[in-house]
Coordinates of N, CA and C in Angstrom, one line a residue:
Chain A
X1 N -38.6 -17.4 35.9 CA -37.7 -18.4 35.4 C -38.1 -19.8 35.8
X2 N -37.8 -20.9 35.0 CA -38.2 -21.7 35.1 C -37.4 -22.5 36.4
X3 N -38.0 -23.8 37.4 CA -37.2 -24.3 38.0 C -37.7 -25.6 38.3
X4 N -36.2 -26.4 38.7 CA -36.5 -27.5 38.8 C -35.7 -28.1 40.5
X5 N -36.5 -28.9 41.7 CA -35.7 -29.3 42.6 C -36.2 -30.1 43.3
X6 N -34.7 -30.9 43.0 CA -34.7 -32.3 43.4 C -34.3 -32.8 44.7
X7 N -35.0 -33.6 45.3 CA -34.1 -33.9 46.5 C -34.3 -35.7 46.6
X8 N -33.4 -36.1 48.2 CA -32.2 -35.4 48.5 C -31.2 -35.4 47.5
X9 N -30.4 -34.9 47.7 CA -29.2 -34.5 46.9 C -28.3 -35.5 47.2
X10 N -27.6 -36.3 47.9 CA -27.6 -37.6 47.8 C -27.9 -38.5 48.6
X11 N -27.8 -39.7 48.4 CA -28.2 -41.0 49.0 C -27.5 -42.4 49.1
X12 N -27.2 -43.0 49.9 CA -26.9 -44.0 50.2 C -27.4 -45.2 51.0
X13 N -27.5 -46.4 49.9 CA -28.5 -47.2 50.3 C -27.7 -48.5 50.6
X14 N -28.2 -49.6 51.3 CA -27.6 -50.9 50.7 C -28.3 -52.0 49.5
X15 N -27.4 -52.3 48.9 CA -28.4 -53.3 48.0 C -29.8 -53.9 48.0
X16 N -31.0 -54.1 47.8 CA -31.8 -54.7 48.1 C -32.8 -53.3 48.4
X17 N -32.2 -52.4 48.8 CA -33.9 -51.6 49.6 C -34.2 -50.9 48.6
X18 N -35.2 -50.0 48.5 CA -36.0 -49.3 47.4 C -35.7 -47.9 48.5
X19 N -35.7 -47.3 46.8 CA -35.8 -45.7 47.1 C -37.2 -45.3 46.2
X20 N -36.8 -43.9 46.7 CA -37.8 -43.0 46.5 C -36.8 -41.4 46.2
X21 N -37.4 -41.1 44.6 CA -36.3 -39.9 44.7 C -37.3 -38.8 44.0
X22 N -37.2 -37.5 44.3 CA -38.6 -36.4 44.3 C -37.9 -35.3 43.6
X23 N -38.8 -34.6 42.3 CA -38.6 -33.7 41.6 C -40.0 -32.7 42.2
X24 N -39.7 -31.8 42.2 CA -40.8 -30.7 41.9 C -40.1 -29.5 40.9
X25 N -41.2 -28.4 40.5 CA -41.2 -27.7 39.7 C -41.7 -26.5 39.8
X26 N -41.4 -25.8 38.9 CA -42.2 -24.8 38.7 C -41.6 -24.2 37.3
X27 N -42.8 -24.2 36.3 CA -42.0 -24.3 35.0 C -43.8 -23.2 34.2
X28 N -43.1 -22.2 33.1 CA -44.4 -21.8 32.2 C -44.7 -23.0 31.3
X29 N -45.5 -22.9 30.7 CA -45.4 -23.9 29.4 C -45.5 -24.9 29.5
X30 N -46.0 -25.6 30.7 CA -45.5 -27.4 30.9 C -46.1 -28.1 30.0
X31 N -44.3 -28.8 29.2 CA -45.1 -30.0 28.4 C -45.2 -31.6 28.4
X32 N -43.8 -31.5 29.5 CA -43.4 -32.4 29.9 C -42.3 -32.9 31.0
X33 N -42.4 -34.3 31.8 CA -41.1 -34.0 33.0 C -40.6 -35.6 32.7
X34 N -39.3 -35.4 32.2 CA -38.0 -36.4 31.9 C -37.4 -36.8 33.4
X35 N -36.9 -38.0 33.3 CA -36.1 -38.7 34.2 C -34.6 -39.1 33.1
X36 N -33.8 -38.6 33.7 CA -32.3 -39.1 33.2 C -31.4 -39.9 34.0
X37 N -30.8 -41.4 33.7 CA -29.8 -41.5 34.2 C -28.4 -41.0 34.2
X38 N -27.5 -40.7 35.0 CA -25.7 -40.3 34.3 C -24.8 -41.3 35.1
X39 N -24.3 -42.1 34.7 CA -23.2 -42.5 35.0 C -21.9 -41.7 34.7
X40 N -21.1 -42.1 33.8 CA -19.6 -41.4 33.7 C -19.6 -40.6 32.9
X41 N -20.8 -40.7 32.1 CA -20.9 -40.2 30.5 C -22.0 -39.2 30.7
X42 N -22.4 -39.7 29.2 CA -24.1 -38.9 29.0 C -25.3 -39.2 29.7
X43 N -25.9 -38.0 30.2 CA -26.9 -38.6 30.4 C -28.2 -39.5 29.4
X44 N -28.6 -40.9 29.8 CA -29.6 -41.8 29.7 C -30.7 -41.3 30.0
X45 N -31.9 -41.8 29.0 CA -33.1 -41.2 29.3 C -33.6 -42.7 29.9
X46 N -34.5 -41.9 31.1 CA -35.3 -43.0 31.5 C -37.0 -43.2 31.2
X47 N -37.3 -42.4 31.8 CA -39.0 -41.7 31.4 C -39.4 -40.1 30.9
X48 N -40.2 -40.4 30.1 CA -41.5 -39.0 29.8 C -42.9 -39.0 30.2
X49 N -42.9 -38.4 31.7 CA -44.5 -38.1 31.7 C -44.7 -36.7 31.3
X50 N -46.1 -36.7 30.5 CA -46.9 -35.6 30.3 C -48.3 -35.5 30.7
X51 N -48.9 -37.3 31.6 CA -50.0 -36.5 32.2 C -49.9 -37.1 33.4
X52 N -50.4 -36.8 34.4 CA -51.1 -37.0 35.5 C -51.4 -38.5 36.3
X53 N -50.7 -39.3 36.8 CA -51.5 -40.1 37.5 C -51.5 -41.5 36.7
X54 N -50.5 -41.3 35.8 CA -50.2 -42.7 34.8 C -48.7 -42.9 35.1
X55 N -48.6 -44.8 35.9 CA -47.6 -44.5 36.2 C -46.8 -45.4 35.0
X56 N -45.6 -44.9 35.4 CA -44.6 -45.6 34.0 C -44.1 -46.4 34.4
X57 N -43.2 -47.4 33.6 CA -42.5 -48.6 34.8 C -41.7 -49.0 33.6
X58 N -40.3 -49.5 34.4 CA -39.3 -50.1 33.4 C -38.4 -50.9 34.2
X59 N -38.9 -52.1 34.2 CA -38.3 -53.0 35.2 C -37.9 -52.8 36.7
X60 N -37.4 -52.3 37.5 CA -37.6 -51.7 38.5 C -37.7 -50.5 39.3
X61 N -37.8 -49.9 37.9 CA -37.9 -48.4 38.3 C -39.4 -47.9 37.7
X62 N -39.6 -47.0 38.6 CA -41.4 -46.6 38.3 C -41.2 -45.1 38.3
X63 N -42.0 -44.6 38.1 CA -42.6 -42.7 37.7 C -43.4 -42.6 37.7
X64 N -44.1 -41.6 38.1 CA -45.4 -41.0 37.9 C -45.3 -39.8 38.9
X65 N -46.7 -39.0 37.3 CA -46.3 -37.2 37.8 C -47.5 -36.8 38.3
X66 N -47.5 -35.7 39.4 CA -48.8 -34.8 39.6 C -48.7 -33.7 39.6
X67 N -49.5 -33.3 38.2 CA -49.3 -31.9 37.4 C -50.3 -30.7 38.4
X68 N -50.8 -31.4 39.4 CA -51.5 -30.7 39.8 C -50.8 -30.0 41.1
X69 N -49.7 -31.0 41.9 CA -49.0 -30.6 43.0 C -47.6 -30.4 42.5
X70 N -47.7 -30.6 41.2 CA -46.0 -30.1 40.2 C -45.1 -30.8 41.2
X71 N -44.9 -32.0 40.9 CA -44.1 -32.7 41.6 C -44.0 -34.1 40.8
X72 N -42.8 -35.0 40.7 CA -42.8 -36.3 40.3 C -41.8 -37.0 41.4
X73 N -42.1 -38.0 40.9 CA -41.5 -39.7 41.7 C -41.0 -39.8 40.7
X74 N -39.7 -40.9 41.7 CA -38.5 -41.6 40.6 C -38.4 -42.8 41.6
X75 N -39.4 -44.1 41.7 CA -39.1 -45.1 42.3 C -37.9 -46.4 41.7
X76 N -37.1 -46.7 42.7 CA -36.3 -48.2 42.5 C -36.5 -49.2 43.4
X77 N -37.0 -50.1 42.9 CA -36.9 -51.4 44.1 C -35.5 -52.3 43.8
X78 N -35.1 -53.3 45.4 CA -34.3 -53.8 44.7 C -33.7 -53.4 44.3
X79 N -32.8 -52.4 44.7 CA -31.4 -51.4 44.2 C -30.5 -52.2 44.2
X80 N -29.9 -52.4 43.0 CA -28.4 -52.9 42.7 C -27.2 -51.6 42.7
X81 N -26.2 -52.2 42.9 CA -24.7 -51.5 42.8 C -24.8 -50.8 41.5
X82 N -25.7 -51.3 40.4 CA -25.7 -50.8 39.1 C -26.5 -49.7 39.0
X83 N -27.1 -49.6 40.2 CA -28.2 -48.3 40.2 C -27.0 -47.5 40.4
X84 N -26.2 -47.5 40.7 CA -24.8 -46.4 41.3 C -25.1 -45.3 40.0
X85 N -25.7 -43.7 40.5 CA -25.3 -42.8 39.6 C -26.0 -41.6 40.1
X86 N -26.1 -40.4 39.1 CA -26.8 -39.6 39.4 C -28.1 -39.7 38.4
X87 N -29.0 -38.7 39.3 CA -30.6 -39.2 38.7 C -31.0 -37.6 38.6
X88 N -30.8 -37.4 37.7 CA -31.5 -36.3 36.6 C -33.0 -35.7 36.1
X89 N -34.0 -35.1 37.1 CA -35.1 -34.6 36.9 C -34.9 -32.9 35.6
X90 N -36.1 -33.4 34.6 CA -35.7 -32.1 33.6 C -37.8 -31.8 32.8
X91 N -37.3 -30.5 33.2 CA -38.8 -30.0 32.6 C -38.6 -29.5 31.4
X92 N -39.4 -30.1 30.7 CA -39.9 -29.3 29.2 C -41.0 -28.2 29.4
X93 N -40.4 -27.1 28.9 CA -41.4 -25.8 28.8 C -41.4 -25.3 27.3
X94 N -41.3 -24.0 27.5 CA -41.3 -23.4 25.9 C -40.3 -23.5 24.9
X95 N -40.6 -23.8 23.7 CA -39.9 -23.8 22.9 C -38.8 -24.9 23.3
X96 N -40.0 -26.2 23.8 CA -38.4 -27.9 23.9 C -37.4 -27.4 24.7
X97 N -37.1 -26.5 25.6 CA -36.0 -25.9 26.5 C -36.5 -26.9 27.5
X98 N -35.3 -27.5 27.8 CA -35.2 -28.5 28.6 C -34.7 -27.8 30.2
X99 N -35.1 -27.6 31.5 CA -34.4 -27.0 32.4 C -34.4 -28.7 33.4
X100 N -33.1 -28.4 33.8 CA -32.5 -29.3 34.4 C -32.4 -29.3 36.0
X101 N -33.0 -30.4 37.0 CA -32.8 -30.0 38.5 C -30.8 -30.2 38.7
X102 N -30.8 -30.2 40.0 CA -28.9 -30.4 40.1 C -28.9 -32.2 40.6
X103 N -30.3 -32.8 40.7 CA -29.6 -34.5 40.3 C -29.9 -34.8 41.9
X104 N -30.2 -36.1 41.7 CA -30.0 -37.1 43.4 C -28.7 -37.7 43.3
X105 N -27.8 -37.7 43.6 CA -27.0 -38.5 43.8 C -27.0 -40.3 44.7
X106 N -27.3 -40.7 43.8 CA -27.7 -42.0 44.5 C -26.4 -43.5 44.2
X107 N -25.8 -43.5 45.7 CA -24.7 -44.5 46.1 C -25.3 -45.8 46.6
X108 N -25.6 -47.2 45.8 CA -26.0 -48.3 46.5 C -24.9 -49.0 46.7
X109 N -24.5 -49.4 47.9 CA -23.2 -50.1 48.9 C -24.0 -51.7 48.7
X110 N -23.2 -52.8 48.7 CA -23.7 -53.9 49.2 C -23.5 -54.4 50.6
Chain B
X1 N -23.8 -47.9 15.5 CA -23.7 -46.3 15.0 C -23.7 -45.5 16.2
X2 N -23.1 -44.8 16.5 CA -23.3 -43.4 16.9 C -24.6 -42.6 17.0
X3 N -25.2 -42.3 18.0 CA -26.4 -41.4 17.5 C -26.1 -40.0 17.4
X4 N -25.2 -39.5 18.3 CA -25.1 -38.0 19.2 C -23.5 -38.1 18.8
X5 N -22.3 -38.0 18.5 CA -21.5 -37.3 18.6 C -20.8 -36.0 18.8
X6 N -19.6 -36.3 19.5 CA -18.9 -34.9 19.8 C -17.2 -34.8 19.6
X7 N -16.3 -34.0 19.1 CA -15.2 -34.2 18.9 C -15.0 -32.7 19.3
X8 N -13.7 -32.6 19.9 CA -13.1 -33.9 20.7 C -13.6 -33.7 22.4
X9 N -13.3 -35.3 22.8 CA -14.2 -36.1 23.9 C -13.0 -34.8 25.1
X10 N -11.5 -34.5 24.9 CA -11.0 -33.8 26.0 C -10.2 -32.5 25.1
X11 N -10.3 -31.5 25.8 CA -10.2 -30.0 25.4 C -9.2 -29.5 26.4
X12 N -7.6 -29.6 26.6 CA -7.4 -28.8 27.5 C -6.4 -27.8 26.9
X13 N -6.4 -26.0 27.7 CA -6.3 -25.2 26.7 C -5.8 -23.7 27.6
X14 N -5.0 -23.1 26.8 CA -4.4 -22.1 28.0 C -6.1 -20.8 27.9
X15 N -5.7 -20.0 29.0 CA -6.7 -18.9 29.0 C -6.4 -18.1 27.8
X16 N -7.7 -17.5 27.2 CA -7.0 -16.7 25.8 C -7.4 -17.4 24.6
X17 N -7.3 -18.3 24.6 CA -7.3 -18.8 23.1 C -9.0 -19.3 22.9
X18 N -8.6 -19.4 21.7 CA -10.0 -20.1 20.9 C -10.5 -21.4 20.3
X19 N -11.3 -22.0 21.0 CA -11.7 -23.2 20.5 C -12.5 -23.7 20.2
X20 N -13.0 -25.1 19.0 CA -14.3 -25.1 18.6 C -15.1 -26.8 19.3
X21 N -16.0 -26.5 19.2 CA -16.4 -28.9 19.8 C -17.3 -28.9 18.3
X22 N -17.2 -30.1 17.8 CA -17.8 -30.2 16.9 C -18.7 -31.3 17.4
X23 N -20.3 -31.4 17.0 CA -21.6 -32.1 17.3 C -21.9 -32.6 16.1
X24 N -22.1 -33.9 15.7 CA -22.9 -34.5 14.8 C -24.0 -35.3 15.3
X25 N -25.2 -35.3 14.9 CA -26.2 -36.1 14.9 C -26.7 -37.0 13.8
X26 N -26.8 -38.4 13.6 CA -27.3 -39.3 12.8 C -28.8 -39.5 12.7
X27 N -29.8 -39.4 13.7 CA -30.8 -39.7 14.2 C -32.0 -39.1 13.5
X28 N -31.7 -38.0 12.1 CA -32.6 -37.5 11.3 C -33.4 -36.4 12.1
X29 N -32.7 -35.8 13.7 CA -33.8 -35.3 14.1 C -33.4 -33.5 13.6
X30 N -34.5 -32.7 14.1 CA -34.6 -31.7 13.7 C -33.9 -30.5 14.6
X31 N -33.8 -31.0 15.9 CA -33.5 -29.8 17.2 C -32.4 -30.4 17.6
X32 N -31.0 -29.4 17.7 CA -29.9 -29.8 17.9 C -30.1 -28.3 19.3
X33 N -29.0 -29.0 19.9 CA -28.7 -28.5 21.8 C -27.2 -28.7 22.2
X34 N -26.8 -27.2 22.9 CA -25.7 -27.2 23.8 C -26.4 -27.0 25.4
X35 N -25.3 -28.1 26.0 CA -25.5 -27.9 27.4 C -24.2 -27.5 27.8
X36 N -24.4 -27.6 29.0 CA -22.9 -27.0 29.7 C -23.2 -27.6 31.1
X37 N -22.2 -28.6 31.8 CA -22.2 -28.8 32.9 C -21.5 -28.8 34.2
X38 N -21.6 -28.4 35.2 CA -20.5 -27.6 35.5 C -19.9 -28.8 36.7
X39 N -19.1 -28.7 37.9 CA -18.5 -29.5 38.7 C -19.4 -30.1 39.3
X40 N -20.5 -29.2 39.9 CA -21.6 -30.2 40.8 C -22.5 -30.6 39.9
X41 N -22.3 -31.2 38.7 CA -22.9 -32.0 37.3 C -24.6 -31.3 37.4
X42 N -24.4 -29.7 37.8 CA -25.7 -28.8 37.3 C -25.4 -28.9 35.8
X43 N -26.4 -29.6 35.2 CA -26.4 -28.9 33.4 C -27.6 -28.2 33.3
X44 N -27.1 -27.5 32.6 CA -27.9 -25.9 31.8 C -28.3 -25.6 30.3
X45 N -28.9 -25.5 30.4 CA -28.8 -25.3 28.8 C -28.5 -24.0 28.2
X46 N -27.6 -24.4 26.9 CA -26.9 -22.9 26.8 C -27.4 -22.3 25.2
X47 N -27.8 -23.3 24.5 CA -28.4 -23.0 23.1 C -29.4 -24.0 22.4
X48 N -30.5 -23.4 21.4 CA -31.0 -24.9 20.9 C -31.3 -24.0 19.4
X49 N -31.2 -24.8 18.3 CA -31.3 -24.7 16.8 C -32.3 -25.9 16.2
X50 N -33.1 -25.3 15.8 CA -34.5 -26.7 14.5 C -34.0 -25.8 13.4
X51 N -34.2 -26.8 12.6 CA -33.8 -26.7 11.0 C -32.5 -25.8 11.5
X52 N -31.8 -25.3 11.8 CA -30.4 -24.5 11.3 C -30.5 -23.5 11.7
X53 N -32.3 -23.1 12.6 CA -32.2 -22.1 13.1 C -32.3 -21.8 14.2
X54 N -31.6 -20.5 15.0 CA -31.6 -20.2 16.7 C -32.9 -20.2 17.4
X55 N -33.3 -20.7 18.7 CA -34.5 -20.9 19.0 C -34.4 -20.5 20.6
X56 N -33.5 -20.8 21.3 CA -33.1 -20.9 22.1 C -31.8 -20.5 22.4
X57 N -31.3 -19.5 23.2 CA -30.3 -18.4 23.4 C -30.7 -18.2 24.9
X58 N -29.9 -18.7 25.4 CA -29.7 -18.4 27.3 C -28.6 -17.1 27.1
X59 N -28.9 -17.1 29.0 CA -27.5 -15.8 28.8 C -26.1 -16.6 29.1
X60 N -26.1 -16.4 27.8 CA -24.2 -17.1 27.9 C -23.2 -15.9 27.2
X61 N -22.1 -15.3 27.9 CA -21.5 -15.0 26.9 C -21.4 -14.9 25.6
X62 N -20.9 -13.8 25.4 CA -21.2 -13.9 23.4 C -19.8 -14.1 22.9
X63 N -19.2 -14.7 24.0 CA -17.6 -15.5 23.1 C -18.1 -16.7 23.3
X64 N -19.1 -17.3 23.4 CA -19.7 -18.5 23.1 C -20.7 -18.1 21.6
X65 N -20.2 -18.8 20.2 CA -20.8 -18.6 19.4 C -21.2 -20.1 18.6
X66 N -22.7 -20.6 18.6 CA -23.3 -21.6 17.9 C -23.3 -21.9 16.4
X67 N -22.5 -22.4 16.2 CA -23.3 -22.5 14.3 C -23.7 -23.8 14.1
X68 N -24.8 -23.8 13.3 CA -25.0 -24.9 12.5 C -25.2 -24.8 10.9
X69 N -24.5 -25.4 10.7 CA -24.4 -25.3 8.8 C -25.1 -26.3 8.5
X70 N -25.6 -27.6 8.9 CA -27.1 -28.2 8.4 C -27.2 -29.1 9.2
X71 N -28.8 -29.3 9.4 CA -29.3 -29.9 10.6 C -28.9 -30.7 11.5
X72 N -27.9 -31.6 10.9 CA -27.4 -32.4 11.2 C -25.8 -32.1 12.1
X73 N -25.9 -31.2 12.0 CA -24.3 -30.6 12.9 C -24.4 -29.2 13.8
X74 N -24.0 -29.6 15.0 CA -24.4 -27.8 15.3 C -22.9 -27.8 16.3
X75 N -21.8 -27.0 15.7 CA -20.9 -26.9 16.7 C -20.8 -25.7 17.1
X76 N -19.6 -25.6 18.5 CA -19.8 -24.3 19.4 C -18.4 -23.8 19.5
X77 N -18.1 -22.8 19.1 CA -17.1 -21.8 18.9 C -16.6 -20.7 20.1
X78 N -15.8 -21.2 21.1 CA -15.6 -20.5 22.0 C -14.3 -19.8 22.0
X79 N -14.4 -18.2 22.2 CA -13.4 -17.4 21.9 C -13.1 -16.8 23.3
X80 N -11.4 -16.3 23.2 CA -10.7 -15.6 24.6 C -11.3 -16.9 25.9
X81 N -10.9 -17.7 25.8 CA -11.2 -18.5 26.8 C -10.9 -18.4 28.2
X82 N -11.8 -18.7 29.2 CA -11.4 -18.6 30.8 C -11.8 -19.2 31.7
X83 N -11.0 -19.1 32.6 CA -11.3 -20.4 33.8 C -12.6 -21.0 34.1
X84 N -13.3 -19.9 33.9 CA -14.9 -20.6 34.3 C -15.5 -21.1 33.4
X85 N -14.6 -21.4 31.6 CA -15.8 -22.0 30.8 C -15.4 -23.6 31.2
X86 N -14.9 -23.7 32.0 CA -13.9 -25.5 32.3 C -15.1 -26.2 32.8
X87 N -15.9 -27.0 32.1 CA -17.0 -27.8 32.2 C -16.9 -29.0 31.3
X88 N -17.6 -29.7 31.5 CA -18.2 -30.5 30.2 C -19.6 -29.9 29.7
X89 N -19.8 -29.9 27.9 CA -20.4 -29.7 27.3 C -20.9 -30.5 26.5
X90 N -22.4 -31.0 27.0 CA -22.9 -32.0 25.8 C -24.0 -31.2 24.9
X91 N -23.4 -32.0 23.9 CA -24.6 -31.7 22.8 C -25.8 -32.8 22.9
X92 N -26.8 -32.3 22.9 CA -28.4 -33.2 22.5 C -28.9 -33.3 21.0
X93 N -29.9 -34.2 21.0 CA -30.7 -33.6 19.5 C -31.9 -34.0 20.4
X94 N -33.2 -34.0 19.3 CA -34.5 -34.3 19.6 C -34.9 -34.5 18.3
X95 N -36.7 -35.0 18.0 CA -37.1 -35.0 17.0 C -38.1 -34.2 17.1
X96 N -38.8 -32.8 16.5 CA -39.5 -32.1 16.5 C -39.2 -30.8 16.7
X97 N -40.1 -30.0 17.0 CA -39.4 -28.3 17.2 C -40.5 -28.1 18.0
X98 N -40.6 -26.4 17.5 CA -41.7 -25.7 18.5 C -43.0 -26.0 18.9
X99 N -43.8 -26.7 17.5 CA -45.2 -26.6 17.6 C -45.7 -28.2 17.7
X100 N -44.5 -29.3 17.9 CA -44.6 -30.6 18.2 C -44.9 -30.4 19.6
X101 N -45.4 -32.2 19.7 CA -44.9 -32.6 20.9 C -43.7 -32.7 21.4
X102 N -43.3 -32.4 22.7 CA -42.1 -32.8 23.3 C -41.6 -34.2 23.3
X103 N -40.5 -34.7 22.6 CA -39.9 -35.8 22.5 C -38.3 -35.6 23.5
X104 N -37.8 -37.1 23.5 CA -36.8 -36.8 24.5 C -35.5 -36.3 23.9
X105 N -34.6 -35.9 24.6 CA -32.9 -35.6 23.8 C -32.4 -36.5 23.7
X106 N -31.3 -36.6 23.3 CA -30.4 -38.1 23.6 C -29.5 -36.9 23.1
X107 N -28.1 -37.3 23.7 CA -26.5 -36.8 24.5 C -26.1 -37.2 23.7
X108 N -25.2 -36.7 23.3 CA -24.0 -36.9 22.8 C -22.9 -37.6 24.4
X109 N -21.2 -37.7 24.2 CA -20.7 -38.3 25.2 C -19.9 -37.3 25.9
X110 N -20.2 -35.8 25.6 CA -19.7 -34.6 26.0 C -18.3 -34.5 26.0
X111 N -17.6 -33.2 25.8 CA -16.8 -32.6 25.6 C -15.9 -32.3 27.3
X112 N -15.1 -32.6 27.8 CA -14.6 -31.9 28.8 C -13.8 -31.3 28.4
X113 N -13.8 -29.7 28.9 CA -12.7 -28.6 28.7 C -12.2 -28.5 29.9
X114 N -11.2 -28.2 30.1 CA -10.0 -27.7 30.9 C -9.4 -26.1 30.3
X115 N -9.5 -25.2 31.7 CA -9.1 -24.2 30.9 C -7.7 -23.7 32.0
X116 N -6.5 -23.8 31.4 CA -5.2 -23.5 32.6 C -5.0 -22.2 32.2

């Protein structure tokens, strides 16, 4: 069965510092590994890696995967109060089935 | 616009009875999805449909019943209801199917059920 796990499970930062939030896997089929935001609602997509060693970046958050140690990064610098949510690692395997880890919970305090 | 819809946004409902969430997607894509998420916001995936058809079938209950009558809608039909289906349920879509690349989902704003 496929799996996904994320740690830590939650976090609390103050404004300003950078995290570091860690998915690993173990999945058949790998075709790809999603980053989701969730605030109150739905979850928000953040990234799609599908290879190796290419990192992604969107303003202050960064990604990049290693298919070889089945593991990804979910970097923030410069955490705002706005980062306040849960962070959602999800592996694509067979047939687009998305398997979902249980989330970082990440609390930035000012 | 809307991409992902769901109706309705709150479901609360005695044990026993039967209810349906309806899912529309705008976004032309092909693969519609139920999740199910439970208190410690684990989501799961509980069904997936391309073109109208079943692809994806976890072990869920079979008083959990999926239809989609065209691509564009896939709602979930839950019968004899009980305390443990009390989650929120979002629907996804995607653009592609099996023999694509993997593209992302985008959420609908999910359904909360309450089951008393």
């Amino acid at each position: 069965e496929d799996k996904v796990v994320q740690s830590p499970l939650s976090l609390v930062v103050h404004e300003g510092d950078t995290v570091t939030l860690n998915c690993s896997y173990e999945v058949t089929n790998f075709r790809s590994l999603l980053w989701y935001k969730q605030e109150k609602k739905a979850p928000t997509f953040l990234f799609m890696l599908t290879s190796s060693g290419i990192e992604k970046k969107s303003g202050r958050l960064s990604s990049i995967l290693d298919k070889k140690e089945l593991f990804s990064i979910l970097n923030i610098t410069a955490t705002q109060t706005g980062d306040s949510a849960i962070y959602l690692c999800a592996v694509a395997g067979t047939a687009s089935k998305l398997t979902f880890g249980t989330g970082t919970r990440l609390q930035v305090t000012l | 616009d809307t991409a992902v819809s769901q109706t309705p946004k709150y479901l609360v409902t005695q044990m026993g009875n039967d209810k349906s969430i309806k899912c529309e997607q705008n976004l032309g894509h092909d693969t519609m999805y139920w999740y199910k998420q439970d208190s410690k916001k684990f989501l799961k995936i509980m069904f997936s449909y391309n073109n109208k058809e079943l692809i994806i079938n976890e072990t869920v209950p079979n008083r959990f019943s999926p239809k989609s009558p065209d691509k564009a809608h896939l709602n979930l039909h839950i019968n004899s209801l009980e305390l443990g289906d009390s989650a929120v349920y979002f629907c996804a879509s995607s653009q592609g199917g099996l023999a694509e690349p993997y593209n992302e989902q985008f959420f609908g704003p999910g359904t909360r059920l309450t089951v008393l």
